PDB file of C-alpha atoms in Angstrom:
ATOM      1  CA  MET A   1      52.027  51.329 -58.526  1.00 36.00           C
ATOM      2  CA  GLU A   2      49.294  50.987 -55.893  1.00 46.00           C
ATOM      3  CA  PRO A   3      50.532  50.927 -52.268  1.00 48.00           C
ATOM      4  CA  GLY A   4      49.207  47.419 -51.725  1.00 44.00           C
ATOM      5  CA  LEU A   5      51.285  46.066 -54.603  1.00 46.00           C
ATOM      6  CA  THR A   6      54.647  47.213 -53.227  1.00 47.00           C
ATOM      7  CA  SER A   7      56.806  45.677 -50.521  1.00 54.00           C
ATOM      8  CA  LEU A   8      55.505  45.922 -46.951  1.00 54.00           C
ATOM      9  CA  ASP A   9      58.273  48.385 -46.053  1.00 56.00           C
ATOM     10  CA  SER A  10      57.162  50.866 -48.704  1.00 63.00           C
ATOM     11  CA  ILE A  11      53.406  50.797 -48.040  1.00 77.00           C
ATOM     12  CA  ARG A  12      51.898  54.231 -47.431  1.00 87.00           C
ATOM     13  CA  SER A  13      48.422  55.595 -46.764  1.00 94.00           C
ATOM     14  CA  ILE A  14      46.471  57.174 -49.631  1.00 95.00           C
ATOM     15  CA  CYS A  15      43.780  59.860 -49.579  1.00 97.00           C
ATOM     16  CA  ALA A  16      41.600  61.610 -52.156  1.00 97.00           C
ATOM     17  CA  ALA A  17      42.624  65.284 -52.265  1.00 97.00           C
ATOM     18  CA  ASP A  18      39.081  66.577 -51.742  1.00 96.00           C
ATOM     19  CA  PHE A  19      38.547  64.240 -48.777  1.00 97.00           C
ATOM     20  CA  ALA A  20      41.631  65.408 -46.848  1.00 96.00           C
ATOM     21  CA  PRO A  21      39.886  68.532 -45.402  1.00 95.00           C
ATOM     22  CA  LEU A  22      37.303  66.274 -43.726  1.00 95.00           C
ATOM     23  CA  LEU A  23      40.116  64.622 -41.759  1.00 95.00           C
ATOM     24  CA  GLU A  24      41.494  67.899 -40.375  1.00 93.00           C
ATOM     25  CA  PRO A  25      39.865  67.407 -36.920  1.00 91.00           C
ATOM     26  CA  PHE A  26      42.061  64.307 -36.536  1.00 94.00           C
ATOM     27  CA  ASP A  27      45.823  63.913 -36.286  1.00 95.00           C
ATOM     28  CA  ARG A  28      46.523  62.705 -39.808  1.00 95.00           C
ATOM     29  CA  ARG A  29      49.862  61.176 -38.893  1.00 95.00           C
ATOM     30  CA  ALA A  30      48.200  59.157 -36.132  1.00 95.00           C
ATOM     31  CA  LEU A  31      45.631  57.830 -38.622  1.00 96.00           C
ATOM     32  CA  ASP A  32      48.318  57.003 -41.179  1.00 96.00           C
ATOM     33  CA  ASP A  33      50.449  55.147 -38.616  1.00 94.00           C
ATOM     34  CA  ASP A  34      47.657  53.483 -36.639  1.00 95.00           C
ATOM     35  CA  PRO A  35      48.350  49.720 -36.375  1.00 92.00           C
ATOM     36  CA  GLY A  36      44.669  49.022 -37.006  1.00 93.00           C
ATOM     37  CA  VAL A  37      42.927  49.287 -40.370  1.00 95.00           C
ATOM     38  CA  VAL A  38      41.532  52.817 -40.809  1.00 97.00           C
ATOM     39  CA  PHE A  39      39.580  54.017 -43.839  1.00 97.00           C
ATOM     40  CA  GLY A  40      37.486  56.995 -44.852  1.00 97.00           C
ATOM     41  CA  LEU A  41      34.271  56.931 -46.866  1.00 97.00           C
ATOM     42  CA  TRP A  42      32.219  59.485 -48.704  1.00 97.00           C
ATOM     43  CA  SER A  43      28.550  59.556 -47.697  1.00 94.00           C
ATOM     44  CA  ASP A  44      27.754  57.165 -50.567  1.00 95.00           C
ATOM     45  CA  PHE A  45      30.268  54.648 -49.124  1.00 96.00           C
ATOM     46  CA  ARG A  46      32.999  55.172 -51.737  1.00 97.00           C
ATOM     47  CA  LEU A  47      36.522  54.749 -50.384  1.00 97.00           C
ATOM     48  CA  ALA A  48      38.317  58.098 -49.992  1.00 98.00           C
ATOM     49  CA  TYR A  49      41.098  57.354 -47.506  1.00 98.00           C
ATOM     50  CA  ILE A  50      43.031  54.166 -46.686  1.00 97.00           C
ATOM     51  CA  ASN A  51      45.822  53.918 -44.140  1.00 96.00           C
ATOM     52  CA  ALA A  52      48.927  51.767 -44.480  1.00 94.00           C
ATOM     53  CA  ALA A  53      47.597  49.070 -42.142  1.00 94.00           C
ATOM     54  CA  TRP A  54      44.798  48.321 -44.657  1.00 93.00           C
ATOM     55  CA  PHE A  55      47.380  47.159 -47.217  1.00 91.00           C
ATOM     56  CA  ARG A  56      49.635  45.533 -44.629  1.00 90.00           C
ATOM     57  CA  PHE A  57      46.765  43.482 -43.169  1.00 87.00           C
ATOM     58  CA  ALA A  58      45.711  42.372 -46.652  1.00 86.00           C
ATOM     59  CA  ALA A  59      49.259  41.381 -47.629  1.00 84.00           C
ATOM     60  CA  GLU A  60      49.888  39.467 -44.398  1.00 80.00           C
ATOM     61  CA  ASN A  61      46.622  37.539 -44.797  1.00 74.00           C
ATOM     62  CA  GLY A  62      46.936  36.580 -48.465  1.00 72.00           C
ATOM     63  CA  GLY A  63      44.662  39.337 -49.783  1.00 73.00           C
ATOM     64  CA  GLU A  64      47.106  41.067 -52.099  1.00 77.00           C
ATOM     65  CA  PRO A  65      47.157  42.026 -54.898  1.00 80.00           C
ATOM     66  CA  ALA A  66      43.396  41.376 -55.091  1.00 78.00           C
ATOM     67  CA  ILE A  67      42.479  43.963 -52.429  1.00 84.00           C
ATOM     68  CA  SER A  68      44.371  46.795 -54.123  1.00 84.00           C
ATOM     69  CA  THR A  69      43.023  45.831 -57.529  1.00 87.00           C
ATOM     70  CA  ARG A  70      39.355  45.362 -56.586  1.00 88.00           C
ATOM     71  CA  TRP A  71      38.954  48.165 -54.022  1.00 90.00           C
ATOM     72  CA  PRO A  72      40.976  51.249 -54.972  1.00 93.00           C
ATOM     73  CA  LEU A  73      39.958  54.759 -53.954  1.00 96.00           C
ATOM     74  CA  GLY A  74      36.552  55.570 -55.431  1.00 96.00           C
ATOM     75  CA  SER A  75      35.200  52.026 -55.172  1.00 96.00           C
ATOM     76  CA  SER A  76      32.269  51.231 -52.889  1.00 96.00           C
ATOM     77  CA  ILE A  77      33.098  49.536 -49.603  1.00 95.00           C
ATOM     78  CA  MET A  78      29.677  47.896 -49.822  1.00 94.00           C
ATOM     79  CA  SER A  79      30.904  45.762 -52.702  1.00 92.00           C
ATOM     80  CA  ALA A  80      33.306  44.156 -50.200  1.00 88.00           C
ATOM     81  CA  VAL A  81      30.511  43.482 -47.689  1.00 88.00           C
ATOM     82  CA  PRO A  82      28.564  40.213 -48.016  1.00 82.00           C
ATOM     83  CA  ALA A  83      25.016  40.878 -49.197  1.00 84.00           C
ATOM     84  CA  VAL A  84      23.513  39.593 -45.955  1.00 81.00           C
ATOM     85  CA  LEU A  85      25.324  42.347 -43.996  1.00 85.00           C
ATOM     86  CA  ARG A  86      24.754  45.373 -46.226  1.00 88.00           C
ATOM     87  CA  THR A  87      21.505  46.411 -44.553  1.00 87.00           C
ATOM     88  CA  TYR A  88      23.208  46.298 -41.176  1.00 87.00           C
ATOM     89  CA  TYR A  89      26.128  48.492 -42.269  1.00 90.00           C
ATOM     90  CA  HIS A  90      23.866  50.978 -44.052  1.00 90.00           C
ATOM     91  CA  ASP A  91      21.995  51.308 -40.761  1.00 88.00           C
ATOM     92  CA  LEU A  92      25.198  51.625 -38.701  1.00 88.00           C
ATOM     93  CA  TYR A  93      26.551  54.438 -40.870  1.00 88.00           C
ATOM     94  CA  ALA A  94      23.179  56.188 -40.922  1.00 85.00           C
ATOM     95  CA  ARG A  95      22.970  56.106 -37.121  1.00 85.00           C
ATOM     96  CA  SER A  96      26.467  57.577 -36.831  1.00 85.00           C
ATOM     97  CA  ASN A  97      25.227  60.596 -38.802  1.00 79.00           C
ATOM     98  CA  ALA A  98      22.223  61.036 -36.509  1.00 68.00           C
ATOM     99  CA  PRO A  99      23.438  59.668 -33.172  1.00 61.00           C
ATOM    100  CA  ASP A 100      21.080  58.874 -30.359  1.00 58.00           C
ATOM    101  CA  PRO A 101      21.996  61.300 -27.529  1.00 55.00           C
ATOM    102  CA  ARG A 102      21.892  58.344 -25.139  1.00 55.00           C
ATOM    103  CA  ILE A 103      24.662  56.580 -27.096  1.00 53.00           C
ATOM    104  CA  PRO A 104      28.212  58.008 -26.851  1.00 53.00           C
ATOM    105  CA  ALA A 105      29.788  58.803 -30.201  1.00 67.00           C
ATOM    106  CA  PRO A 106      31.344  57.158 -32.113  1.00 80.00           C
ATOM    107  CA  LEU A 107      29.164  54.145 -32.758  1.00 87.00           C
ATOM    108  CA  SER A 108      30.946  50.826 -32.481  1.00 88.00           C
ATOM    109  CA  HIS A 109      30.556  47.215 -33.516  1.00 89.00           C
ATOM    110  CA  GLU A 110      32.558  44.116 -32.558  1.00 90.00           C
ATOM    111  CA  TYR A 111      33.342  41.303 -34.982  1.00 89.00           C
ATOM    112  CA  ASP A 112      35.661  38.326 -35.555  1.00 89.00           C
ATOM    113  CA  CYS A 113      38.290  38.137 -38.293  1.00 87.00           C
ATOM    114  CA  SER A 114      40.692  35.263 -37.636  1.00 86.00           C
ATOM    115  CA  SER A 115      43.801  34.123 -39.441  1.00 85.00           C
ATOM    116  CA  ALA A 116      44.660  30.486 -40.054  1.00 84.00           C
ATOM    117  CA  GLY A 117      46.597  30.295 -36.795  1.00 85.00           C
ATOM    118  CA  MET A 118      45.048  32.960 -34.568  1.00 86.00           C
ATOM    119  CA  TYR A 119      41.581  33.827 -33.276  1.00 89.00           C
ATOM    120  CA  ARG A 120      41.131  37.600 -33.542  1.00 90.00           C
ATOM    121  CA  ARG A 121      38.332  39.859 -32.355  1.00 92.00           C
ATOM    122  CA  TYR A 122      38.080  43.518 -33.377  1.00 94.00           C
ATOM    123  CA  VAL A 123      36.023  46.589 -32.585  1.00 94.00           C
ATOM    124  CA  MET A 124      34.979  48.921 -35.418  1.00 94.00           C
ATOM    125  CA  GLN A 125      34.340  52.565 -34.506  1.00 94.00           C
ATOM    126  CA  VAL A 126      32.467  54.810 -36.951  1.00 94.00           C
ATOM    127  CA  TYR A 127      32.946  58.588 -36.758  1.00 92.00           C
ATOM    128  CA  ALA A 128      30.595  60.872 -38.682  1.00 91.00           C
ATOM    129  CA  LEU A 129      32.503  63.615 -40.527  1.00 91.00           C
ATOM    130  CA  GLU A 130      31.537  67.233 -41.084  1.00 87.00           C
ATOM    131  CA  HIS A 131      27.937  67.894 -42.187  1.00 80.00           C
ATOM    132  CA  GLY A 132      27.265  64.268 -43.076  1.00 85.00           C
ATOM    133  CA  LYS A 133      29.810  64.307 -45.913  1.00 93.00           C
ATOM    134  CA  GLY A 134      31.418  61.023 -44.953  1.00 94.00           C
ATOM    135  CA  PHE A 135      32.712  58.652 -42.312  1.00 94.00           C
ATOM    136  CA  LEU A 136      35.962  57.639 -40.687  1.00 96.00           C
ATOM    137  CA  VAL A 137      36.129  53.957 -39.719  1.00 96.00           C
ATOM    138  CA  VAL A 138      38.741  52.708 -37.240  1.00 96.00           C
ATOM    139  CA  ASN A 139      39.271  48.981 -36.609  1.00 95.00           C
ATOM    140  CA  SER A 140      41.156  47.994 -33.443  1.00 95.00           C
ATOM    141  CA  LEU A 141      42.284  44.574 -32.243  1.00 93.00           C
ATOM    142  CA  LEU A 142      40.657  43.485 -28.967  1.00 92.00           C
ATOM    143  CA  ILE A 143      41.654  39.824 -28.595  1.00 92.00           C
ATOM    144  CA  GLU A 144      44.269  37.625 -30.260  1.00 92.00           C
ATOM    145  CA  ARG A 145      45.005  34.042 -29.245  1.00 91.00           C
ATOM    146  CA  ALA A 146      45.948  30.752 -30.850  1.00 89.00           C
ATOM    147  CA  HIS A 147      43.193  28.509 -32.136  1.00 85.00           C
ATOM    148  CA  ASP A 148      42.468  25.218 -30.437  1.00 83.00           C
ATOM    149  CA  PRO A 149      44.239  22.697 -32.709  1.00 81.00           C
ATOM    150  CA  LEU A 150      41.645  20.048 -31.832  1.00 77.00           C
ATOM    151  CA  ALA A 151      38.932  22.162 -33.490  1.00 78.00           C
ATOM    152  CA  ALA A 152      40.504  21.948 -36.939  1.00 81.00           C
ATOM    153  CA  VAL A 153      39.387  19.625 -39.723  1.00 81.00           C
ATOM    154  CA  PRO A 154      42.522  18.229 -41.428  1.00 80.00           C
ATOM    155  CA  ALA A 155      42.645  17.616 -45.184  1.00 76.00           C
ATOM    156  CA  PRO A 156      38.889  17.784 -45.856  1.00 86.00           C
ATOM    157  CA  ARG A 157      37.293  16.625 -49.100  1.00 89.00           C
ATOM    158  CA  GLU A 158      36.135  19.670 -51.066  1.00 92.00           C
ATOM    159  CA  GLU A 159      33.093  17.798 -52.350  1.00 93.00           C
ATOM    160  CA  ASP A 160      31.784  17.699 -48.768  1.00 94.00           C
ATOM    161  CA  TYR A 161      31.721  21.506 -48.724  1.00 95.00           C
ATOM    162  CA  ARG A 162      30.832  22.546 -52.270  1.00 95.00           C
ATOM    163  CA  ASP A 163      27.151  23.204 -52.934  1.00 94.00           C
ATOM    164  CA  GLU A 164      25.120  22.294 -56.022  1.00 93.00           C
ATOM    165  CA  ASN A 165      26.686  25.268 -57.838  1.00 93.00           C
ATOM    166  CA  GLY A 166      30.221  24.208 -56.984  1.00 93.00           C
ATOM    167  CA  LEU A 167      30.699  26.997 -54.410  1.00 94.00           C
ATOM    168  CA  LEU A 168      32.285  26.861 -50.993  1.00 95.00           C
ATOM    169  CA  CYS A 169      30.653  29.103 -48.361  1.00 94.00           C
ATOM    170  CA  GLN A 170      32.832  30.726 -45.700  1.00 94.00           C
ATOM    171  CA  CYS A 171      31.381  32.590 -42.706  1.00 92.00           C
ATOM    172  CA  SER A 172      32.318  36.254 -42.995  1.00 87.00           C
ATOM    173  CA  HIS A 173      33.115  36.449 -39.283  1.00 87.00           C
ATOM    174  CA  CYS A 174      34.427  33.206 -37.773  1.00 89.00           C
ATOM    175  CA  ARG A 175      35.742  32.102 -41.206  1.00 90.00           C
ATOM    176  CA  ARG A 176      34.542  28.514 -40.831  1.00 93.00           C
ATOM    177  CA  TYR A 177      33.283  26.657 -43.911  1.00 95.00           C
ATOM    178  CA  ARG A 178      29.803  25.212 -44.358  1.00 95.00           C
ATOM    179  CA  CYS A 179      29.645  21.427 -44.703  1.00 94.00           C
ATOM    180  CA  VAL A 180      26.891  20.527 -47.170  1.00 93.00           C
ATOM    181  CA  GLN A 181      26.656  16.973 -45.876  1.00 90.00           C
ATOM    182  CA  VAL A 182      25.355  17.952 -42.418  1.00 88.00           C
ATOM    183  CA  ALA A 183      22.788  20.711 -41.832  1.00 83.00           C
ATOM    184  CA  GLU A 184      24.104  23.737 -39.912  1.00 85.00           C
ATOM    185  CA  ARG A 185      27.606  22.293 -39.631  1.00 91.00           C
ATOM    186  CA  TRP A 186      30.446  24.767 -40.134  1.00 94.00           C
ATOM    187  CA  ASP A 187      34.053  23.581 -39.806  1.00 93.00           C
ATOM    188  CA  TRP A 188      37.316  25.328 -38.992  1.00 91.00           C
ATOM    189  CA  ILE A 189      39.753  24.483 -41.815  1.00 91.00           C
ATOM    190  CA  PRO A 190      43.032  26.414 -41.311  1.00 89.00           C
ATOM    191  CA  ALA A 191      44.480  25.460 -44.701  1.00 89.00           C
ATOM    192  CA  TRP A 192      41.513  27.087 -46.481  1.00 91.00           C
ATOM    193  CA  VAL A 193      41.691  30.186 -44.294  1.00 88.00           C
ATOM    194  CA  LYS A 194      45.389  30.560 -45.120  1.00 84.00           C
ATOM    195  CA  ARG A 195      44.838  29.975 -48.844  1.00 85.00           C
ATOM    196  CA  GLN A 196      41.215  30.389 -49.904  1.00 86.00           C
ATOM    197  CA  PRO A 197      40.131  27.819 -52.497  1.00 90.00           C
ATOM    198  CA  ALA A 198      38.729  28.939 -55.834  1.00 89.00           C
ATOM    199  CA  ARG A 199      34.995  29.651 -56.063  1.00 91.00           C
ATOM    200  CA  THR A 200      34.506  30.613 -52.409  1.00 92.00           C
ATOM    201  CA  SER A 201      31.490  32.734 -51.481  1.00 90.00           C
ATOM    202  CA  HIS A 202      30.695  34.352 -48.138  1.00 88.00           C
ATOM    203  CA  GLY A 203      27.735  34.328 -45.785  1.00 88.00           C
ATOM    204  CA  LEU A 204      27.141  33.942 -42.061  1.00 88.00           C
ATOM    205  CA  CYS A 205      26.950  30.819 -39.953  1.00 90.00           C
ATOM    206  CA  ARG A 206      23.954  30.565 -37.653  1.00 87.00           C
ATOM    207  CA  ILE A 207      26.027  31.220 -34.508  1.00 88.00           C
ATOM    208  CA  CYS A 208      27.576  34.448 -35.829  1.00 88.00           C
ATOM    209  CA  PHE A 209      24.237  35.581 -37.232  1.00 87.00           C
ATOM    210  CA  ASP A 210      22.441  35.069 -33.920  1.00 86.00           C
ATOM    211  CA  TYR A 211      25.220  36.686 -31.888  1.00 85.00           C
ATOM    212  CA  TYR A 212      26.120  39.718 -34.001  1.00 85.00           C
ATOM    213  CA  TYR A 213      22.984  40.570 -36.003  1.00 83.00           C
ATOM    214  CA  PRO A 214      19.841  39.304 -34.236  1.00 79.00           C
ATOM    215  CA  LYS A 215      17.723  42.282 -35.320  1.00 73.00           C
ATOM    216  CA  HIS A 216      19.238  43.386 -38.609  1.00 62.00           C
ATOM    217  CA  ALA A 217      20.093  40.525 -40.945  1.00 48.00           C
ATOM    218  CA  PRO A 218      17.619  38.167 -42.640  1.00 53.00           C
ATOM    219  CA  ARG A 219      17.738  34.505 -41.790  1.00 51.00           C
ATOM    220  CA  VAL A 220      20.607  32.728 -43.481  1.00 45.00           C
ATOM    221  CA  ARG A 221      21.701  29.131 -43.762  1.00 43.00           C
TER     222      ARG A 221
END
């Protein structure tokens, strides 16, 4: 049974046997036990190592068993990245392999990933592994605080948020939902963050796009 499909107490890290030598410069036990999500990638972005926190985070945020089923070892992490962000992450990983001497390694990127009750901000650090064979990605929590309850939209009507194709659009960072009735309006709906409705797609709201990816992502709505 996959680690993510077991109880939280029995979750363990997993690693492809031929990827393990690339992790030898690091303390493997520290990676396995890190409270933040840590994963390793081959140079073509296929998952090769996943620590226990990956599965624990998914389970605690309603992502299991889908995460374990859709993204096992050998699957591409890019398939989990919204299309609008793939160019950015390709560039980030490429720069970690050929770092600018003016920029301390590893490369890093900050992003939001909130739960229904808590605002959370993380930093992602990307370490290039031996001879460009892969990457180690470490995600660490920077900020965690309760959401402002006055910002929430209670019991919204789904028809106000579903587009002409019947899809809801959630921002990949702040996790607000796009209201189709008002241009550029994105609402915080805790109930939908806690339990994502069917037929939900992902993009970026204008605020997150402008703040996080001003030079890399195409314009989105």
